[in-house]
CSV table of C-alpha atoms and ligand atoms in Angstrom, one decimal:
chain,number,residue,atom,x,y,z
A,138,UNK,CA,-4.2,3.9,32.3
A,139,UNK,CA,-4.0,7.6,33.4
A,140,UNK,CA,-7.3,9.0,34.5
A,141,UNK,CA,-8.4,11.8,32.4
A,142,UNK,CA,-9.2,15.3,35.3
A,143,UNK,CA,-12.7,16.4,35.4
A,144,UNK,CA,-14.0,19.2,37.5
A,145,UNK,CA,-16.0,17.8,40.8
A,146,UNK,CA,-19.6,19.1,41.5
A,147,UNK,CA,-20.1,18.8,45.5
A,148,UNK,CA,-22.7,20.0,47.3
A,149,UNK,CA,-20.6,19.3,51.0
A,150,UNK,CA,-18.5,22.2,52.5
A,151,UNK,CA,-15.7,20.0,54.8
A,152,UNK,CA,-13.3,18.5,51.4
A,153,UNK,CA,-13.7,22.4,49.7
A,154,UNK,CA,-12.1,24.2,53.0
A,155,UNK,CA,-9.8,21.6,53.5
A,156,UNK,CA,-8.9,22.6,49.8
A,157,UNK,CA,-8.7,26.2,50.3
A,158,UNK,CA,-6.7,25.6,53.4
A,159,UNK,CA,-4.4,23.7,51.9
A,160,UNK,CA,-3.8,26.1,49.3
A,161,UNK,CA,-5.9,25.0,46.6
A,162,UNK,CA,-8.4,26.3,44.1
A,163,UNK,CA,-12.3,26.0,44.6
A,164,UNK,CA,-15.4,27.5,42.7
A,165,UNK,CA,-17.8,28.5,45.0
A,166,UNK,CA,-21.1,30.1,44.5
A,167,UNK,CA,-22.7,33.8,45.5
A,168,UNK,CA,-25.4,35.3,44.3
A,169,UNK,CA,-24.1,37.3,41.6
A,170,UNK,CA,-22.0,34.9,39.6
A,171,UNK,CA,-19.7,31.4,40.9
A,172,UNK,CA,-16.1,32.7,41.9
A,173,UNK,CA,-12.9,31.1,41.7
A,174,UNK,CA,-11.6,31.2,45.1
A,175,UNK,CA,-8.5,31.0,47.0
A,176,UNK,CA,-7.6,31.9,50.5
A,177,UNK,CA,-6.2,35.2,50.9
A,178,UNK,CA,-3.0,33.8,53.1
A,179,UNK,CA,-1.9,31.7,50.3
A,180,UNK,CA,0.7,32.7,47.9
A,181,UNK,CA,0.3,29.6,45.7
A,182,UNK,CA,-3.4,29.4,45.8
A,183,UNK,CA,-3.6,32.8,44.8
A,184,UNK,CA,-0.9,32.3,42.0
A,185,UNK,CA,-2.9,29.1,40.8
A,186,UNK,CA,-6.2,31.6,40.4
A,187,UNK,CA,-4.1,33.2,37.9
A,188,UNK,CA,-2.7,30.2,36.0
A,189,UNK,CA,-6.3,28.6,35.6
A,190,UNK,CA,-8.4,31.4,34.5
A,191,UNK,CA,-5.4,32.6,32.4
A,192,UNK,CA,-5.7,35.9,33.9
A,193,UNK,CA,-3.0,38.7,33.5
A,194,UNK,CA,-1.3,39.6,36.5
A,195,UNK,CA,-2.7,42.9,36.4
A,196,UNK,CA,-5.9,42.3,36.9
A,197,UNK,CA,-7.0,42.8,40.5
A,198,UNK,CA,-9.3,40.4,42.6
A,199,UNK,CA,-11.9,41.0,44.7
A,200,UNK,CA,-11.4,40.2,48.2
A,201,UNK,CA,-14.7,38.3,50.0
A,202,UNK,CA,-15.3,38.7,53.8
A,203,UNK,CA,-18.2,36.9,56.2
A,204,UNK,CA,-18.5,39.9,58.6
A,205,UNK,CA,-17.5,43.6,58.9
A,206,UNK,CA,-14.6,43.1,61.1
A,207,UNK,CA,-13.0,40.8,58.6
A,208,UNK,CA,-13.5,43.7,56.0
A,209,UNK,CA,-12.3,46.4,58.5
A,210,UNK,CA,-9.1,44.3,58.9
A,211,UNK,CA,-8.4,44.5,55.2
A,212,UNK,CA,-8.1,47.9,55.0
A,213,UNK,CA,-5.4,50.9,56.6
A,214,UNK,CA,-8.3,53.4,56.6
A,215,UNK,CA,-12.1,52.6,57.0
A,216,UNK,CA,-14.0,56.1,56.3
A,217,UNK,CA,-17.1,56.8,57.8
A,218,UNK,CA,-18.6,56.5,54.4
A,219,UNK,CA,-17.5,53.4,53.5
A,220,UNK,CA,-18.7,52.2,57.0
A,221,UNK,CA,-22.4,53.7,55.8
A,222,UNK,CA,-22.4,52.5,52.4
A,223,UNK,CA,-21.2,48.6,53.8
A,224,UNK,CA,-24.0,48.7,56.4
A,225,UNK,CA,-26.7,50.0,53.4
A,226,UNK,CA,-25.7,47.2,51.1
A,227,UNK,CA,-23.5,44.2,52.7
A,228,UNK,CA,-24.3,41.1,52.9
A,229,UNK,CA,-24.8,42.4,48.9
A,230,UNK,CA,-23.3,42.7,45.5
A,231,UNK,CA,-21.4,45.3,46.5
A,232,UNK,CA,-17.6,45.7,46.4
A,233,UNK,CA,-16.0,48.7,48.2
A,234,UNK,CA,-12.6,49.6,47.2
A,235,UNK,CA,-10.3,51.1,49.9
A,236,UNK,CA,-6.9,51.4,51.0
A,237,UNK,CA,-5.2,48.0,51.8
A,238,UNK,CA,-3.9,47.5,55.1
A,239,UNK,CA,-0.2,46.7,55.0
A,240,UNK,CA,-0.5,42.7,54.4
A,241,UNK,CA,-2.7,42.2,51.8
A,242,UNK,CA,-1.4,40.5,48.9
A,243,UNK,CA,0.1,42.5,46.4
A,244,UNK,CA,-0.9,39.4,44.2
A,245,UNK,CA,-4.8,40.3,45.3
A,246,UNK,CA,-4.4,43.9,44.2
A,247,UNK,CA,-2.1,43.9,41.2
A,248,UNK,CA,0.4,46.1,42.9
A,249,UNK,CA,-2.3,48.9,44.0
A,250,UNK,CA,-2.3,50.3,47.1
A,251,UNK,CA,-6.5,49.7,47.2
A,252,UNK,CA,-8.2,47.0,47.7
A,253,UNK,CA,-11.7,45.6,46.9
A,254,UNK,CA,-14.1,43.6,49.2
A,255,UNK,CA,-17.0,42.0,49.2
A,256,UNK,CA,-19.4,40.6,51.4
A,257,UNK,CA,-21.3,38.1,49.7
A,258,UNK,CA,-25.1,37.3,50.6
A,259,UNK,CA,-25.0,33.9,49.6
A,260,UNK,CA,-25.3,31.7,52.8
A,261,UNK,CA,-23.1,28.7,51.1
A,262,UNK,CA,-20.0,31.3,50.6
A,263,UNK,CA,-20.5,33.2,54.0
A,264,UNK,CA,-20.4,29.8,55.9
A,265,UNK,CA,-17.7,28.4,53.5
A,266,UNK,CA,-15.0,32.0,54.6
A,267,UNK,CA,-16.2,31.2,58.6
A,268,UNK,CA,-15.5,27.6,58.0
A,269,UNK,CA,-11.8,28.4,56.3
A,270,UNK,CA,-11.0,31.1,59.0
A,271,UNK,CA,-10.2,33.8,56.5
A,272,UNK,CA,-11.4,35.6,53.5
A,273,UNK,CA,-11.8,34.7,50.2
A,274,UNK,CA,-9.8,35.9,46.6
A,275,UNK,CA,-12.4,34.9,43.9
A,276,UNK,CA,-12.6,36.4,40.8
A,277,UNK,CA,-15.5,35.2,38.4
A,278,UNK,CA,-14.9,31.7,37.4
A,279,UNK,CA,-14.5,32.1,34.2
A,280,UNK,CA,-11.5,31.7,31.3
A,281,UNK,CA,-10.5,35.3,31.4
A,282,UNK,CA,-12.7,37.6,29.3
A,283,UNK,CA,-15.5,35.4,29.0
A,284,UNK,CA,-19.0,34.9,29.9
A,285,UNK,CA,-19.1,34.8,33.8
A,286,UNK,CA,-20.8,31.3,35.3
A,287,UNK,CA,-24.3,31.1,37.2
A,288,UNK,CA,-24.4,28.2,37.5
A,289,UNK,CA,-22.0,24.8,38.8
A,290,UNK,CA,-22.9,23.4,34.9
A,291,UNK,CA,-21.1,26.5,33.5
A,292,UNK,CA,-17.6,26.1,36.2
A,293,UNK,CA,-17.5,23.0,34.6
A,294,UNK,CA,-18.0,23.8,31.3
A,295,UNK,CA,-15.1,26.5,31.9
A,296,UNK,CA,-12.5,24.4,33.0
A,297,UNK,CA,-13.5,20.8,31.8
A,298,UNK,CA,-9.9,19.2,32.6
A,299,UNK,CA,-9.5,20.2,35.8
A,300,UNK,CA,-9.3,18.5,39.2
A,301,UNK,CA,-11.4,21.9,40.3
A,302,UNK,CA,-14.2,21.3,43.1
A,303,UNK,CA,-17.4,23.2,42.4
A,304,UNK,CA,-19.1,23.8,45.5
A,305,UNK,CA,-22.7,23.7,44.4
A,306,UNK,CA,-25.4,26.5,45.4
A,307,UNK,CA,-27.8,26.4,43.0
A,308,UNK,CA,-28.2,29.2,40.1
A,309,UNK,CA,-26.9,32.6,40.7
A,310,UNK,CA,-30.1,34.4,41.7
A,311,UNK,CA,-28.7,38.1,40.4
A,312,UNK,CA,-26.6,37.0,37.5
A,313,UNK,CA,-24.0,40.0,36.6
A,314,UNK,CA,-21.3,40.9,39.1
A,315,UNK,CA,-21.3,42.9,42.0
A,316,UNK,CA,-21.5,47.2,42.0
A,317,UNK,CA,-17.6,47.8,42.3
A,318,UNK,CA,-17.5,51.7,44.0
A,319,UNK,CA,-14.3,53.4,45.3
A,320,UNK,CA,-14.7,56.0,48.6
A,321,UNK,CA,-13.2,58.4,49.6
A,322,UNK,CA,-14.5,60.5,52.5
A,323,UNK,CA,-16.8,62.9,50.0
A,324,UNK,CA,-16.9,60.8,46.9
A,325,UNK,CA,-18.5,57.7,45.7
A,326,UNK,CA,-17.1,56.7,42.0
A,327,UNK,CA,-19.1,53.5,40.2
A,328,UNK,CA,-16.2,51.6,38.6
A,329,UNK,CA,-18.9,49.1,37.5
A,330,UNK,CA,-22.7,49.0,37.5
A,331,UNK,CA,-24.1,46.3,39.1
A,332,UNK,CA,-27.5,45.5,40.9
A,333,UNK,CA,-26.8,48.3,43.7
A,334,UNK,CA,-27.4,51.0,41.4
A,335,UNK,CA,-26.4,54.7,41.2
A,336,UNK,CA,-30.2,55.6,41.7
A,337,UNK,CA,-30.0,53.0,44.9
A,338,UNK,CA,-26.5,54.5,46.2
A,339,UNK,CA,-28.4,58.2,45.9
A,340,UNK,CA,-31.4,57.1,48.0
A,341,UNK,CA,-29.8,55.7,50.4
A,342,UNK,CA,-27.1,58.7,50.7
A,343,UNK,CA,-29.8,60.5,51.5
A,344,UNK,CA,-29.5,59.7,55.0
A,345,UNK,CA,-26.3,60.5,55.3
A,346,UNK,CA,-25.1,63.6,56.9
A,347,UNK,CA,-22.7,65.2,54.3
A,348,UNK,CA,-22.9,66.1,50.7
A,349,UNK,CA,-21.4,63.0,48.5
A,350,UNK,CA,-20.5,63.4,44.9
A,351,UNK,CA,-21.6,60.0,42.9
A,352,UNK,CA,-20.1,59.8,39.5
A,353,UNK,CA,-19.8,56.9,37.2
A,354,UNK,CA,-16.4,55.9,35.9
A,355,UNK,CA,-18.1,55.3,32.3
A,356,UNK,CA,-18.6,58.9,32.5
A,357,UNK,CA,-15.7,60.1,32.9
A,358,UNK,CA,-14.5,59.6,29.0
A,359,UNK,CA,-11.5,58.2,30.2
A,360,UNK,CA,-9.5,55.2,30.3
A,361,UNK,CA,-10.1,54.7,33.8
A,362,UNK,CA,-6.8,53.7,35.7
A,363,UNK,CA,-8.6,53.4,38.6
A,364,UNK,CA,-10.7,50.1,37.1
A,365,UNK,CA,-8.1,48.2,35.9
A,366,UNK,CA,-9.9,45.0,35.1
A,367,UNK,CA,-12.5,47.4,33.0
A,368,UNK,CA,-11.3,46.1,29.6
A,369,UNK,CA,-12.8,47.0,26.7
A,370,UNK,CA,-13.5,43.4,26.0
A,371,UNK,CA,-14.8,41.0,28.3
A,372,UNK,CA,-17.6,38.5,28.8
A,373,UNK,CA,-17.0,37.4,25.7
A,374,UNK,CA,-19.3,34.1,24.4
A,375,UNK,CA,-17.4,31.2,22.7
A,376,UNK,CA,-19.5,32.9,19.2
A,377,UNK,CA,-19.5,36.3,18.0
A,378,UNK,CA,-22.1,38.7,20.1
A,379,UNK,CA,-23.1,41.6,17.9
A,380,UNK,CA,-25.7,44.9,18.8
A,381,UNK,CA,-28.1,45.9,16.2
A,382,UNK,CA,-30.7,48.7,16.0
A,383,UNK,CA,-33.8,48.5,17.6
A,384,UNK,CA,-35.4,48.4,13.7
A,385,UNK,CA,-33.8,45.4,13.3
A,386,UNK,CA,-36.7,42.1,13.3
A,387,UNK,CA,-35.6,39.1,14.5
A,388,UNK,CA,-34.8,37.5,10.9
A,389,UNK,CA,-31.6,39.9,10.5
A,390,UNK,CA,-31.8,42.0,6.7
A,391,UNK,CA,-29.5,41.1,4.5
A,392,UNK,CA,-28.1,44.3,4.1
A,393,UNK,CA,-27.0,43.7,8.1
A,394,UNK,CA,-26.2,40.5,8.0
A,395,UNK,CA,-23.8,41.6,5.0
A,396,UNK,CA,-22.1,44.5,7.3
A,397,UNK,CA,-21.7,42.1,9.9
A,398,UNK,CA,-19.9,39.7,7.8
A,399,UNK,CA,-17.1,42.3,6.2
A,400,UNK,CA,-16.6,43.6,9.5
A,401,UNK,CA,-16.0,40.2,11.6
A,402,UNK,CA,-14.5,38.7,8.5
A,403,UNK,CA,-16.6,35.6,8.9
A,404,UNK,CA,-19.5,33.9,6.9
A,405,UNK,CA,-22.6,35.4,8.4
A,406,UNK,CA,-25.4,33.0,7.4
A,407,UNK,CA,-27.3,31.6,10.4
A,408,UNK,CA,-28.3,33.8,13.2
A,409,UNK,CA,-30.1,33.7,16.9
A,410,UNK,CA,-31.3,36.3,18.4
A,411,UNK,CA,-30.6,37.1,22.1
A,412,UNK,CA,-34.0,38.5,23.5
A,413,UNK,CA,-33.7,40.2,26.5
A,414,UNK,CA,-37.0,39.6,29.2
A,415,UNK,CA,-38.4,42.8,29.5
A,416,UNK,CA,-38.0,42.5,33.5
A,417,UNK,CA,-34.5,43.7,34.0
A,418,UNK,CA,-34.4,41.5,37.4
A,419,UNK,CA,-35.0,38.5,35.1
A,420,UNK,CA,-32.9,39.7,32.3
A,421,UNK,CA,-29.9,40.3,34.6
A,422,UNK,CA,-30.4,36.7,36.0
A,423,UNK,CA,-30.9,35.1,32.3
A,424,UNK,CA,-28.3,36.8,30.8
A,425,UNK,CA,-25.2,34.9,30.7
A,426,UNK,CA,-26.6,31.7,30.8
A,427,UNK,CA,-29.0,32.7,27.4
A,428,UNK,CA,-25.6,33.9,26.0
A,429,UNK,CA,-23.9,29.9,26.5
A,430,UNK,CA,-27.1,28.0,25.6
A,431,UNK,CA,-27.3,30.4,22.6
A,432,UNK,CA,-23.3,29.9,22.0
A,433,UNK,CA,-24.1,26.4,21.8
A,434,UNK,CA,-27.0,26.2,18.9
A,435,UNK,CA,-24.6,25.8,16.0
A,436,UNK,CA,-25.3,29.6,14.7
A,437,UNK,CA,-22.4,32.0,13.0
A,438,UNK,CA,-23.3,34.6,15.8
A,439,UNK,CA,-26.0,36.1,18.2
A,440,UNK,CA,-27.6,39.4,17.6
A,441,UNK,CA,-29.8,41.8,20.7
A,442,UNK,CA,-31.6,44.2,19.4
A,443,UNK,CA,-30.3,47.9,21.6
A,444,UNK,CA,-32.5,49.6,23.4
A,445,UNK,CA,-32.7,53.0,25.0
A,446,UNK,CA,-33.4,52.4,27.9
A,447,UNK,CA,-29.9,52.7,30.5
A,448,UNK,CA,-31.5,53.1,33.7
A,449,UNK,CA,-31.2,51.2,37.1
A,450,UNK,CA,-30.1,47.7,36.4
A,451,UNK,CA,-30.0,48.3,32.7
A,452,UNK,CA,-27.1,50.0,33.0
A,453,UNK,CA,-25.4,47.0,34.4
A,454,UNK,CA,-26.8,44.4,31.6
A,455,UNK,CA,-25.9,47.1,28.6
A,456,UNK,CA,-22.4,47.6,30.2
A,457,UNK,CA,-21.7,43.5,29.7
A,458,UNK,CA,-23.3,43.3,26.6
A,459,UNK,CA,-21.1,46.0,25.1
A,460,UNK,CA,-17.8,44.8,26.0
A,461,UNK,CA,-19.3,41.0,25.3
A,462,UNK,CA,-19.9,42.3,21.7
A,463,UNK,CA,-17.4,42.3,18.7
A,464,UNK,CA,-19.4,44.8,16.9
A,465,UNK,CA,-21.6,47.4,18.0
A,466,UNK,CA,-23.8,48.3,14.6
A,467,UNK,CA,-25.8,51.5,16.6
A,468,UNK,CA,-23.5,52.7,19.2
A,469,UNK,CA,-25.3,54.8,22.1
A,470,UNK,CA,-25.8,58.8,22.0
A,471,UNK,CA,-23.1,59.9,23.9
B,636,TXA,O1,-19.9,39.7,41.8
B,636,TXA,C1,-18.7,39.7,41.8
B,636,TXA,O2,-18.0,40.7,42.0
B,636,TXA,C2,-17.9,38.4,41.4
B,636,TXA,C3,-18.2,37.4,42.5
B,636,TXA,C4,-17.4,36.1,42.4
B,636,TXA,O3,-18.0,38.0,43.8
B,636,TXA,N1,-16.5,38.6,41.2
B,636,TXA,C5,-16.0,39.3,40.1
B,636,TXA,O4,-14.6,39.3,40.1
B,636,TXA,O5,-16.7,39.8,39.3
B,636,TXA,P1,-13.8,39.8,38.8
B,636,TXA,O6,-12.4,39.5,39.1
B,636,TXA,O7,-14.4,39.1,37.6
B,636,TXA,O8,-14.0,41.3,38.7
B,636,TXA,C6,-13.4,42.1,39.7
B,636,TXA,C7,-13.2,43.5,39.3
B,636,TXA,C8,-11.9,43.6,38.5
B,636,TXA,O9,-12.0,43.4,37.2
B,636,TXA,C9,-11.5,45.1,38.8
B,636,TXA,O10,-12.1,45.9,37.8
B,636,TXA,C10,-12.2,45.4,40.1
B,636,TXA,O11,-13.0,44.3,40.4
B,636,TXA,N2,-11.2,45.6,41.1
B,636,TXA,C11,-10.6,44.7,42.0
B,636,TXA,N3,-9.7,45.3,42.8
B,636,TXA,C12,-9.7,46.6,42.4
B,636,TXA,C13,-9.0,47.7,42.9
B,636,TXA,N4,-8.1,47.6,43.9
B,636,TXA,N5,-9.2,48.9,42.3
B,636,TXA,C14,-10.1,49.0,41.3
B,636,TXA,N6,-10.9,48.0,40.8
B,636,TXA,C15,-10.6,46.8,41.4
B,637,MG,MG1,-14.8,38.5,35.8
């Protein structure tokens, strides 16, 4: 009888490098969210990243390191800045991206000529890169454009008929992805908000010599080229994710429910809400695993009631929570 292929929780490090050394996939945890990882040297474990998460080619990957040398090695140009801004937030969730040195991976950077790395804090993934002798390609691990995993439960849940090993480290202790900044020698641009905030990035710039300009790429009222895995949709859960006004109570009005219905096209009857904890710490750490649990209650969709309120970490939850959403029923002040 042929044995069905289920994704392997393990909690032991030696049979998930000799995986990633022998060009194979592994999920792996950090403290933002569990990545999909393969080592950088291989072609075909970078290739399979692509084929399992169903991700389009031109979609970059983020590059994870277990010490500053590795990082410096990655790159043709390592600015004082970037050196500054590492040593302020690495180990972190905090992904500089910088010129690539000469043989990094095309495949790793979609064809740019930038790259992005990471430095993870988690002590399972830093030991895991020293063990496999190189760094680390993981995006989230996660069908592409859905909710990102925090936990092994969730890997699984991703990519139930797979032989994947999930390398277990325990929930996700931040919960949305790392700060993704590009630097040049005077400029820090936020491609996407993450735990390191702008406010965090400015206060710590204060020690540095020079005048920086910090600017958000959300601000820029473009369609950033420079963030080319910045869809507009992403994160999505497996059931429709919509933002209504703050009036809203948490039985939806009829009149909404009604608007939501012609617009997705779907019978709107039952509803959850998603309730954000007033903590953003906790909120960020709840986030996408409220959104599965919720996914998975039988309802037509989940509703969060929007809030004002975009600073620090906020920024970071609101940002996922609008591209998770297929409709947005009070869009923010611009
Ligand atoms: O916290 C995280 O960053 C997690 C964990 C696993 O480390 N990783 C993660 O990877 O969120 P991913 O692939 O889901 O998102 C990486 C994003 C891409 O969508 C893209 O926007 C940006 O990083 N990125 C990667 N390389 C880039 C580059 N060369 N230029 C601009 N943006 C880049
Ligand atoms: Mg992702």
């Amino acid at each position: 009888m042929a044995s069905l292929k289920s994704a392997n929780i393990i909690i032991d490090l030696a049979p998930a490098c000799a995986r990633l050394v022998a060009g194979e996939l592994v999920a792996i945890p950090t403290e933002t969210v569990y990545g999909l990882a393969a080592a950088i040297g291989s072609t075909e474990g970078l290739k399979k990243i692509f084929a399992l998460k169903e991700r389009p080619f031109f979609d970059p990957l983020i590059v994870h390191v277990a010490s500053f040398k590795e990082a410096a090695q990655l790159v043709s140009d390592w600015p004082p800045l970037a050196d500054f801004l590492a040593r302020s937030f690495w180990p972190g969730p905090f992904t500089l991206v910088l010129p690539k040195a000469k043989h990094v991976n095309y495949l790793i950077t979609s064809g740019l000529e930038t790259v992005a790395i990471r430095y993870p804090a988690h002590p399972i993934a830093q030991e895991l890169i020293r063990l496999v002798g190189q760094p680390l390609a993981a995006p989230s691990a996660n069908r592409f454009g859905r909710t990102s995993p925090t936990s092994p439960k969730h890997v699984q849940s991703e990519f139930p008929h797979s032989d994947l090993l999930i390398l277990d480290g325990g929930d996700c202790e931040i919960g949305v992805e790392s700060t993704v900044v590009s630097v040049t020698t005077d400029e820090v641009c936020i491609l996407r908000p993450g735990q390191i905030t702008e406010e965090r990035i400015r206060l710590a710039l204060k020690k540095w010599a020079k005048d920086v300009r910090v600017f958000s790429a959300a601000n820029l009222n473009i369609d950033a080229p420079e963030a080319p895995g910045a869809l507009k949709h992403h994160y999505m859960p497996e059931i429709p994710l919509v933002i209504v006004p703050i009036g809203e109570g948490s039985e939806l009005r009829a009149e909404t429910r009604l608007k939501i219905q012609n617009a997705l096209g779907v019978p709107i009857q039952r509803t959850v809400e998603l309730s954000l904890n007033p903590d953003p710490v906790l909120a960020a750490r709840e986030l996408y695993s409220e959104m599965r649990r919720l996914a998975e209650t039988g309802v037509d969709c989940m509703f969060v009631r929007s809030h004002d309120n975009r600073d620090g970490l906020w920024s970071a939850i609101w940002d996922r929570l609008e591209k998770a959403a297929s409709l947005v029923l009070c869009p923010p002040e611009s």
